[in-house]
Structures are given as structure tokens and as C-alpha cells.
CSV table of C-alpha atoms in Angstrom, one decimal:
chain,number,residue,atom,x,y,z
L,1,MET,CA,1.4,46.7,26.1
L,2,LYS,CA,1.7,43.4,28.1
L,3,ASN,CA,-1.5,42.1,26.5
L,4,LEU,CA,-0.1,42.8,23.0
L,5,ILE,CA,3.1,41.0,23.8
L,6,CYS,CA,1.2,38.0,25.1
L,7,ILE,CA,-1.0,37.9,22.0
L,8,PHE,CA,2.1,38.2,19.8
L,9,LEU,CA,3.8,35.3,21.6
L,10,VAL,CA,0.7,33.0,21.3
L,11,PHE,CA,0.5,33.6,17.6
L,12,SER,CA,4.2,33.2,17.2
L,13,ASN,CA,4.2,29.8,19.0
L,14,SER,CA,1.2,28.6,17.0
L,15,PHE,CA,2.8,29.6,13.7
L,16,ALA,CA,6.1,27.9,14.6
L,17,PHE,CA,4.3,24.7,15.7
L,18,ALA,CA,2.3,24.7,12.4
L,19,GLN,CA,5.5,25.0,10.4
L,20,ILE,CA,7.1,22.1,12.2
L,21,ARG,CA,4.3,19.6,11.7
L,22,GLY,CA,3.3,20.7,8.2
L,23,ASN,CA,0.1,21.6,6.5
L,24,ALA,CA,-1.2,18.0,5.8
L,25,THR,CA,-2.5,17.7,9.4
L,26,ILE,CA,-3.7,21.2,10.2
L,27,ILE,CA,-5.8,21.4,7.1
L,28,SER,CA,-7.6,18.2,8.0
L,29,ARG,CA,-11.1,19.6,7.2
L,30,GLN,CA,-10.1,19.7,3.5
L,31,ASN,CA,-8.1,16.4,3.6
L,32,ILE,CA,-9.5,13.6,1.5
L,33,ILE,CA,-8.0,11.0,3.8
L,34,ALA,CA,-10.4,9.3,6.1
L,35,PRO,CA,-10.0,10.2,9.8
L,36,ALA,CA,-9.4,6.5,10.6
L,37,GLU,CA,-6.2,6.6,8.5
L,38,LEU,CA,-4.7,9.6,10.2
L,39,ALA,CA,-2.1,9.4,12.9
L,40,ASN,CA,-4.5,10.4,15.6
L,41,ALA,CA,-3.3,10.1,19.2
L,42,ASP,CA,-6.9,9.9,20.4
L,43,ILE,CA,-7.5,6.8,18.4
L,44,TYR,CA,-4.5,5.1,19.8
L,45,GLY,CA,-5.4,6.2,23.3
L,46,ASN,CA,-8.9,4.6,22.9
L,47,GLN,CA,-7.3,1.3,21.8
L,48,ILE,CA,-5.0,1.2,24.8
L,49,GLN,CA,-7.9,2.0,27.1
L,50,GLN,CA,-10.0,-0.7,25.6
L,51,PHE,CA,-7.2,-3.3,26.0
L,52,ARG,CA,-6.7,-2.4,29.7
L,53,GLN,CA,-10.4,-2.7,30.4
L,54,LYS,CA,-10.9,-5.9,28.4
L,55,ASP,CA,-11.8,-9.1,30.3
L,56,LEU,CA,-9.8,-12.2,29.4
L,57,ILE,CA,-11.8,-15.1,28.1
L,58,PRO,CA,-10.2,-18.5,28.5
L,59,ASN,CA,-8.8,-19.7,25.2
L,60,PRO,CA,-6.6,-22.8,24.8
L,61,VAL,CA,-5.3,-21.6,21.5
L,62,ILE,CA,-2.0,-19.6,21.4
L,63,THR,CA,-1.4,-17.2,18.4
L,64,ILE,CA,2.0,-15.9,17.5
L,65,ASP,CA,2.5,-13.7,14.5
L,66,ALA,CA,5.5,-11.8,13.1
L,67,LYS,CA,5.5,-8.9,10.6
L,68,VAL,CA,8.6,-7.6,8.8
L,69,LEU,CA,8.8,-4.7,6.4
L,70,ASN,CA,11.7,-3.7,4.1
L,71,ASN,CA,12.0,-0.3,2.5
L,72,ILE,CA,14.0,-0.8,-0.8
L,73,ILE,CA,15.5,2.0,-2.9
L,74,ALA,CA,14.9,1.1,-6.5
L,75,ASP,CA,17.9,0.0,-8.6
L,76,SER,CA,16.5,1.7,-11.8
L,77,TYR,CA,13.6,3.7,-12.9
L,78,THR,CA,11.7,4.1,-16.2
L,79,ALA,CA,9.9,7.3,-17.0
L,80,ILE,CA,7.3,7.3,-19.8
L,81,PHE,CA,6.4,10.5,-21.7
L,82,ASN,CA,3.6,10.8,-24.3
L,83,ILE,CA,4.1,12.8,-27.5
L,84,VAL,CA,1.4,13.8,-29.9
L,85,GLN,CA,2.3,15.2,-33.3
L,86,ILE,CA,-0.2,16.5,-35.9
L,87,GLY,CA,0.6,17.3,-39.6
L,88,LYS,CA,-1.1,17.8,-42.9
L,89,THR,CA,0.3,14.7,-44.5
L,90,SER,CA,1.6,11.4,-43.2
L,91,GLN,CA,5.2,12.2,-44.3
L,92,GLU,CA,5.1,15.7,-42.7
L,93,THR,CA,3.8,14.3,-39.4
L,94,ASN,CA,6.4,11.5,-39.3
L,95,THR,CA,9.2,14.0,-40.1
L,96,LEU,CA,8.1,16.4,-37.4
L,97,MET,CA,7.9,13.6,-34.9
L,98,LYS,CA,11.4,12.4,-35.7
L,99,GLU,CA,12.9,15.8,-35.3
L,100,ARG,CA,11.3,16.2,-31.9
L,101,VAL,CA,12.5,12.8,-30.7
L,102,ALA,CA,16.0,13.4,-32.1
L,103,LYS,CA,16.2,16.6,-30.1
L,104,VAL,CA,15.1,14.8,-26.9
L,105,LYS,CA,17.6,12.1,-27.4
L,106,ASP,CA,20.5,14.6,-28.0
L,107,GLY,CA,19.4,16.5,-24.9
L,108,LEU,CA,19.3,13.3,-22.8
L,109,ARG,CA,22.7,12.2,-23.9
L,110,THR,CA,24.2,15.4,-22.6
L,111,LYS,CA,22.5,14.5,-19.2
L,112,GLY,CA,24.2,11.1,-19.1
L,113,ILE,CA,21.4,9.0,-20.5
L,114,LEU,CA,22.7,6.4,-22.9
L,115,GLU,CA,21.2,5.7,-26.3
L,116,GLY,CA,20.2,2.2,-25.3
L,117,ASP,CA,18.2,3.5,-22.3
L,118,ILE,CA,15.8,5.4,-24.6
L,119,VAL,CA,13.0,3.4,-26.3
L,120,ILE,CA,10.3,4.7,-28.6
L,121,ASP,CA,6.9,3.0,-28.4
L,122,VAL,CA,4.5,3.9,-31.3
L,123,ILE,CA,0.9,4.1,-30.0
L,124,SER,CA,-1.2,5.2,-32.9
L,125,PHE,CA,-1.0,6.8,-36.4
L,126,VAL,CA,-4.5,7.9,-37.5
L,127,PRO,CA,-6.1,10.5,-39.8
L,128,VAL,CA,-7.6,13.6,-38.2
L,129,TYR,CA,-11.1,14.6,-39.4
L,130,GLU,CA,-12.8,17.9,-39.6
L,131,THR,CA,-16.5,18.7,-40.0
L,132,VAL,CA,-17.4,20.5,-43.2
L,133,VAL,CA,-20.8,22.1,-43.8
L,134,GLU,CA,-22.3,21.3,-47.2
L,135,LYS,CA,-25.0,23.8,-48.1
L,136,LYS,CA,-27.7,23.1,-50.6
L,137,LEU,CA,-30.7,25.1,-51.7
L,138,PHE,CA,-33.1,23.7,-49.1
L,139,SER,CA,-30.8,21.6,-46.8
L,140,LYS,CA,-27.6,21.6,-44.9
L,141,LYS,CA,-25.3,18.6,-44.3
L,142,TYR,CA,-22.3,18.2,-42.0
L,143,ASN,CA,-19.6,15.9,-43.4
L,144,GLU,CA,-16.4,14.7,-41.8
L,145,VAL,CA,-13.4,14.8,-44.1
L,146,PRO,CA,-9.7,14.0,-43.4
L,147,LYS,CA,-7.6,17.2,-42.8
L,148,GLY,CA,-4.4,15.7,-41.5
L,149,PHE,CA,-2.7,13.0,-39.5
L,150,GLU,CA,-2.0,12.4,-35.8
L,151,LEU,CA,1.0,10.4,-34.7
L,152,GLN,CA,1.2,9.4,-31.0
L,153,GLN,CA,4.3,7.9,-29.4
L,154,ASN,CA,5.7,7.1,-26.0
L,155,ILE,CA,9.3,7.7,-25.0
L,156,HIS,CA,10.6,5.3,-22.4
L,157,VAL,CA,13.6,6.7,-20.5
L,158,LYS,CA,15.6,4.5,-18.1
L,159,PHE,CA,17.7,6.0,-15.4
L,160,THR,CA,19.4,4.7,-12.2
L,161,ASN,CA,19.7,7.8,-10.0
L,162,VAL,CA,16.6,9.6,-8.8
L,163,ASN,CA,18.3,13.0,-9.1
L,164,GLN,CA,18.5,12.5,-12.9
L,165,PHE,CA,14.7,12.7,-13.2
L,166,GLU,CA,14.6,16.5,-12.9
L,167,LYS,CA,17.1,16.8,-15.8
L,168,ILE,CA,15.0,14.4,-17.9
L,169,LEU,CA,11.9,16.3,-17.2
L,170,ALA,CA,13.5,19.6,-18.2
L,171,THR,CA,14.8,18.2,-21.4
L,172,CYS,CA,11.4,16.9,-22.4
L,173,ALA,CA,9.7,20.3,-21.4
L,174,ASN,CA,12.2,22.1,-23.6
L,175,ASN,CA,10.9,20.1,-26.6
L,176,GLU,CA,7.3,20.7,-25.7
L,177,ILE,CA,6.7,17.3,-24.2
L,178,TYR,CA,4.7,17.8,-21.0
L,179,ASN,CA,2.7,14.6,-20.6
L,180,LEU,CA,4.4,12.4,-18.0
L,181,VAL,CA,2.5,9.1,-18.1
L,182,LYS,CA,4.1,7.3,-15.1
L,183,VAL,CA,7.4,6.3,-13.5
L,184,ASP,CA,8.1,2.6,-12.8
L,185,TYR,CA,10.4,1.3,-10.1
L,186,PHE,CA,12.6,-1.8,-10.6
L,187,ILE,CA,14.6,-4.0,-8.2
L,188,ASN,CA,17.3,-6.2,-9.8
L,189,ASP,CA,17.4,-9.1,-7.2
L,190,ILE,CA,14.1,-9.3,-5.4
L,191,GLN,CA,14.9,-12.9,-4.2
L,192,THR,CA,17.7,-11.5,-2.0
L,193,VAL,CA,15.2,-9.1,-0.5
L,194,TYR,CA,12.7,-12.0,0.3
L,195,LYS,CA,15.6,-14.1,1.7
L,196,GLN,CA,16.5,-11.2,4.1
L,197,LEU,CA,12.9,-10.9,5.1
L,198,ARG,CA,12.7,-14.7,5.9
L,199,THR,CA,15.8,-14.5,8.0
L,200,GLU,CA,14.5,-11.6,10.1
L,201,ILE,CA,11.0,-13.1,10.5
L,202,LEU,CA,12.5,-16.3,11.8
L,203,LYS,CA,14.5,-14.3,14.4
L,204,THR,CA,11.3,-12.5,15.5
L,205,LEU,CA,9.3,-15.8,15.7
L,206,LYS,CA,12.0,-17.4,17.9
L,207,GLU,CA,12.1,-14.5,20.2
L,208,LYS,CA,8.3,-14.6,20.7
L,209,GLN,CA,8.3,-18.4,21.1
L,210,GLN,CA,11.0,-18.1,23.8
L,211,PHE,CA,8.8,-15.4,25.5
L,212,TYR,CA,5.9,-17.8,25.8
L,213,THR,CA,8.2,-20.5,27.0
L,214,ASP,CA,9.5,-18.2,29.7
L,215,LEU,CA,5.9,-17.5,30.7
L,216,GLY,CA,5.5,-21.3,31.4
L,217,PHE,CA,3.9,-22.5,28.2
L,218,ASP,CA,5.3,-25.8,26.8
L,219,LEU,CA,4.8,-25.2,23.0
L,220,THR,CA,5.9,-28.8,22.3
L,221,SER,CA,2.5,-30.0,23.8
L,222,TYR,CA,0.7,-27.9,21.1
L,223,ARG,CA,-0.1,-28.7,17.5
L,224,PRO,CA,1.0,-25.7,15.3
L,225,THR,CA,-0.8,-24.5,12.1
L,226,ILE,CA,0.7,-21.8,9.9
L,227,ALA,CA,-0.4,-19.1,7.4
L,228,ASP,CA,2.0,-16.7,5.6
L,229,THR,CA,1.8,-14.0,3.0
L,230,LYS,CA,4.1,-11.5,1.2
L,231,TYR,CA,3.5,-8.3,-0.7
L,232,CYS,CA,5.2,-5.6,-2.7
L,233,HIS,CA,3.9,-2.0,-2.9
L,234,PHE,CA,5.2,0.7,-5.2
L,235,PRO,CA,5.2,4.5,-4.4
L,236,LYS,CA,2.4,5.3,-6.9
L,237,GLU,CA,0.0,3.4,-4.7
L,238,PHE,CA,0.6,5.6,-1.7
L,239,TYR,CA,0.2,9.2,-2.9
L,240,LYS,CA,-2.6,11.1,-1.1
L,241,ASN,CA,-4.0,14.6,-1.6
L,242,TYR,CA,-5.5,17.5,0.2
L,243,GLN,CA,-6.5,21.1,-0.5
L,244,ALA,CA,-5.0,23.9,1.7
L,245,PHE,CA,-6.8,27.3,1.5
L,246,HIS,CA,-8.3,30.0,3.8
L,247,SER,CA,-12.0,30.7,4.0
L,248,THR,CA,-13.4,34.1,2.9
L,249,SER,CA,-12.9,36.8,5.5
L,250,LEU,CA,-15.8,38.6,7.2
L,251,GLU,CA,-14.8,41.9,5.7
L,252,THR,CA,-15.3,40.6,2.2
L,253,LEU,CA,-18.8,39.5,3.1
L,254,ASN,CA,-19.7,43.1,4.2
L,255,LYS,CA,-18.7,44.5,0.8
L,256,LYS,CA,-21.3,44.8,-1.9
L,257,GLN,CA,-19.1,43.5,-4.7
L,258,GLY,CA,-19.4,39.9,-5.7
L,259,ILE,CA,-17.0,37.3,-4.6
L,260,VAL,CA,-15.0,35.4,-7.2
L,261,THR,CA,-14.1,32.0,-5.9
L,262,ALA,CA,-10.5,31.1,-6.6
L,263,LYS,CA,-9.4,27.6,-7.8
L,264,LYS,CA,-8.0,25.7,-4.9
L,265,GLN,CA,-4.7,23.9,-5.6
L,266,THR,CA,-4.6,20.2,-4.8
L,267,THR,CA,-1.5,19.1,-3.0
L,268,TYR,CA,-0.2,15.5,-3.4
L,269,TYR,CA,2.3,13.9,-1.0
L,270,TYR,CA,3.9,10.5,-0.5
L,271,ASP,CA,2.4,8.7,2.5
L,272,PRO,CA,4.1,5.2,2.8
L,273,ILE,CA,3.0,2.3,5.0
L,274,THR,CA,3.2,3.2,8.6
L,275,TYR,CA,5.5,1.2,10.9
L,276,LYS,CA,3.2,0.9,13.9
L,277,ASP,CA,2.0,-2.7,13.1
L,278,TYR,CA,5.4,-4.2,12.3
L,279,ASP,CA,7.8,-6.1,14.6
L,280,MET,CA,10.8,-5.3,12.5
L,281,VAL,CA,11.4,-2.6,9.8
L,282,ILE,CA,14.6,-2.7,7.6
L,283,ASN,CA,15.8,0.7,6.4
L,284,THR,CA,13.5,2.8,8.6
L,285,SER,CA,14.8,6.2,7.7
L,286,ILE,CA,13.7,7.0,4.1
L,287,VAL,CA,13.9,10.3,2.2
L,288,GLU,CA,12.8,9.4,-1.3
L,289,PRO,CA,9.8,7.2,-2.2
L,290,VAL,CA,10.7,3.5,-1.9
L,291,VAL,CA,9.4,0.1,-2.8
L,292,GLN,CA,7.9,-1.4,0.4
L,293,ILE,CA,8.2,-5.2,0.6
L,294,GLY,CA,6.6,-7.1,3.5
L,295,MET,CA,6.2,-10.6,4.8
L,296,GLU,CA,4.0,-11.9,7.6
L,297,ILE,CA,3.6,-15.2,9.3
L,298,LYS,CA,0.9,-16.3,11.8
L,299,LEU,CA,1.2,-19.4,14.0
L,300,GLN,CA,-1.6,-20.9,15.9
L,301,TYR,CA,-0.9,-23.5,18.6
L,302,THR,CA,-3.7,-25.9,19.6
L,303,PRO,CA,-3.3,-28.2,22.6
L,304,ILE,CA,-2.6,-31.8,21.7
L,305,PRO,CA,-5.3,-34.0,23.3
L,306,LYS,CA,-3.9,-36.3,25.9
L,307,GLU,CA,-4.2,-40.0,25.2
L,308,GLN,CA,-6.7,-41.7,27.5
L,309,LYS,CA,-5.9,-45.2,28.6
L,310,PRO,CA,-8.7,-47.7,27.8
L,311,ILE,CA,-10.8,-48.7,30.9
L,312,GLU,CA,-10.5,-52.4,31.6
L,313,LYS,CA,-13.9,-54.0,32.0
L,314,GLU,CA,-14.4,-56.4,34.9
L,315,ILE,CA,-15.4,-59.8,33.7
L,316,THR,CA,-17.8,-61.6,35.9
L,317,ASN,CA,-18.6,-65.2,35.5
L,318,PRO,CA,-22.2,-66.1,36.2
L,319,LYS,CA,-23.0,-68.7,38.9
L,320,TYR,CA,-25.9,-71.1,38.8
L,321,PHE,CA,-27.6,-72.8,41.8
L,322,LEU,CA,-30.1,-75.6,42.2
L,323,ILE,CA,-32.8,-75.4,44.8
L,324,SER,CA,-34.6,-78.6,45.8
L,325,PRO,CA,-38.3,-78.7,44.9
L,326,ASP,CA,-39.3,-79.9,48.4
L,327,GLY,CA,-38.5,-76.6,49.9
L,328,ASN,CA,-35.3,-77.6,51.7
L,329,ILE,CA,-32.8,-74.8,52.0
L,330,ASP,CA,-30.0,-77.0,50.8
L,331,ILE,CA,-28.6,-75.1,47.9
L,332,LYS,CA,-26.0,-76.5,45.6
L,333,GLU,CA,-23.9,-74.6,43.1
L,334,LEU,CA,-24.0,-75.8,39.6
L,335,LYS,CA,-20.7,-75.7,37.9
L,336,LEU,CA,-20.9,-75.8,34.1
L,337,ASN,CA,-17.2,-75.8,33.4
């Protein structure tokens, strides 16, 4: 009985732990994400160990960098739905399309979407062909003949609250519109966002410069060079997928009946830029997908070569002497000046 209780507790703890951390990490064998991209503690541990064991190589260049990330909730969104309508004649096709679009607009107005926030974009209006067999006495031909028309349009719906999207989706589905093309995110004043990033990145740089000054480095004796970059990423760029399923049990393999493989559902989830490489993150706690705007600056300080004073050369004036030809030692200096 004690053994059964222990086993039950082990499975209970494992199940509870799995529920807390989610399926995206425990089903890693089916995850399409590369292991290097996963939040793996072993990888971080190896990096720390390598840093601690690394020998320092003398380098006169000082590098200071600053990275700031801002998570921005969009001010407005635009959802694009595709509609395809087929009819026997061009007039019939156009009429059926107008009726469907009118119903969608009426439904969206009841959900708080204004008429001006709905735009129709005509994509194509082409005839539809069908293959007809033409039989003759000794031959058979296949001819394409027009049998109707196909009208394709896109509905652009603008909304400002992310909670409205579910109502928009339901309205389109009620009118047999299921093809959601994409959802775009918009920020009204992106210059203000970049201004805030510049302010924060300057604070970070000053703190790091002061840190090196406190260590005893005189940065005024260095020549700085700079490189900077900025970027803007939207949620659609950071959706990843995996497949969660259980393998076939051993009891099934022992049976004589054939095994029908089930279709594995692919799960998609939003995986934004991680904060581990950033010095400062604005709006860290996010619930809904956001626009991530970042800015980075790198400064390299190279020692300014010290000016060397020119070495004064000693000027020597040559002296000339006359020696008598008779061998006397009487030597006289000859002055040419």
C-alpha cells in the first residue's frame, strides 16, 4: 500500500509540474524549434563556465554597448479577409457578392465597427472554365468552355481593441467567410517611441561609462568610434509551432489489427524576443502580442597615441689640424671661420 501511495505521489507531482510549465517544452522531441533557440539552462551554464575559465588577453580597446527594447501595444489593427464568389453570369456573381458584403457590414456595425473602418479591395473578376468532351466518330477532344464567373475580394476591417477581433471573426464566419489573410499592427506615433528609446539608451551608456571610470580608466584619453542600429518586429514574425501527441502503446502493437495513424494537430504559439540580451526593457510584462522595437549602440574606445617630443640632434663642428711635413709634433688647429 505504501508503494502504491509513493507511485501515485510521483505521478501527481510530475503531472502538476508539467501543467505549470506547459506543453511547448516537454514535447521538445516534436518541436520544430532548434535546441539552440530554447531556454535551456544547460546552455547558459556552459556559457558561464566558459567565461570563468577564459584567460584574459591584453587588449587596449574598450567596448561599451547598450541594448534597449520597448514592447508596444498597437494603437490599431487591420484584419484582412478573403471572399470568393462564383455565379453563372457576371451580374449574378456581382449581386451575390454585394449581398454577402452588405450582411458582413451590417453585422460589424452592430459590433461597434464604423462604416469608414471597412474597405473592400477587388482582387479579380474572371470567367470560370470547364472541360467538355467532344466526341467524334474516330476521335475525342477535350475543350475548355466558360461556365460561370469568379469574383474575388478582400475585406479590410480596422479595429482599435484586440478584444473586438473575436466578434469580427464570428461575424465573418456567420456569412461563410473563413479565409483570414493576415492581421496588421499599427503605431500612431513611432517617433515618440524612438525618442524614449534614445533617452533610455543614453542613461544606460552613462552608467556603463561611469562604471569604467570607477575602475580607473580615463575614457578622455581614448578615441571613440560608434555604431548604432534600430529595428521593429511585428508579432507575425515570432510565431512558432510544435506537434504534441503520444506514441502508440505496446498493447496496440501486440494486436493483430492494423494501426491507423491519426493526424497530429500542429500547435502555434507566440514566442517574442527574449529579454536576456538587453540592458533595459520597457513594458516587460505583456499578455497580448506586441510590436517589439529595439535600439542598440556600440562604442569602441581606442587609446590616443601619446605625442613624442622630437629628439634634438647634437650638432658637432668639425675641426681641422695641420701637421708639419718634417715630422715635428707641433700640431696647429686650422680655423676656417
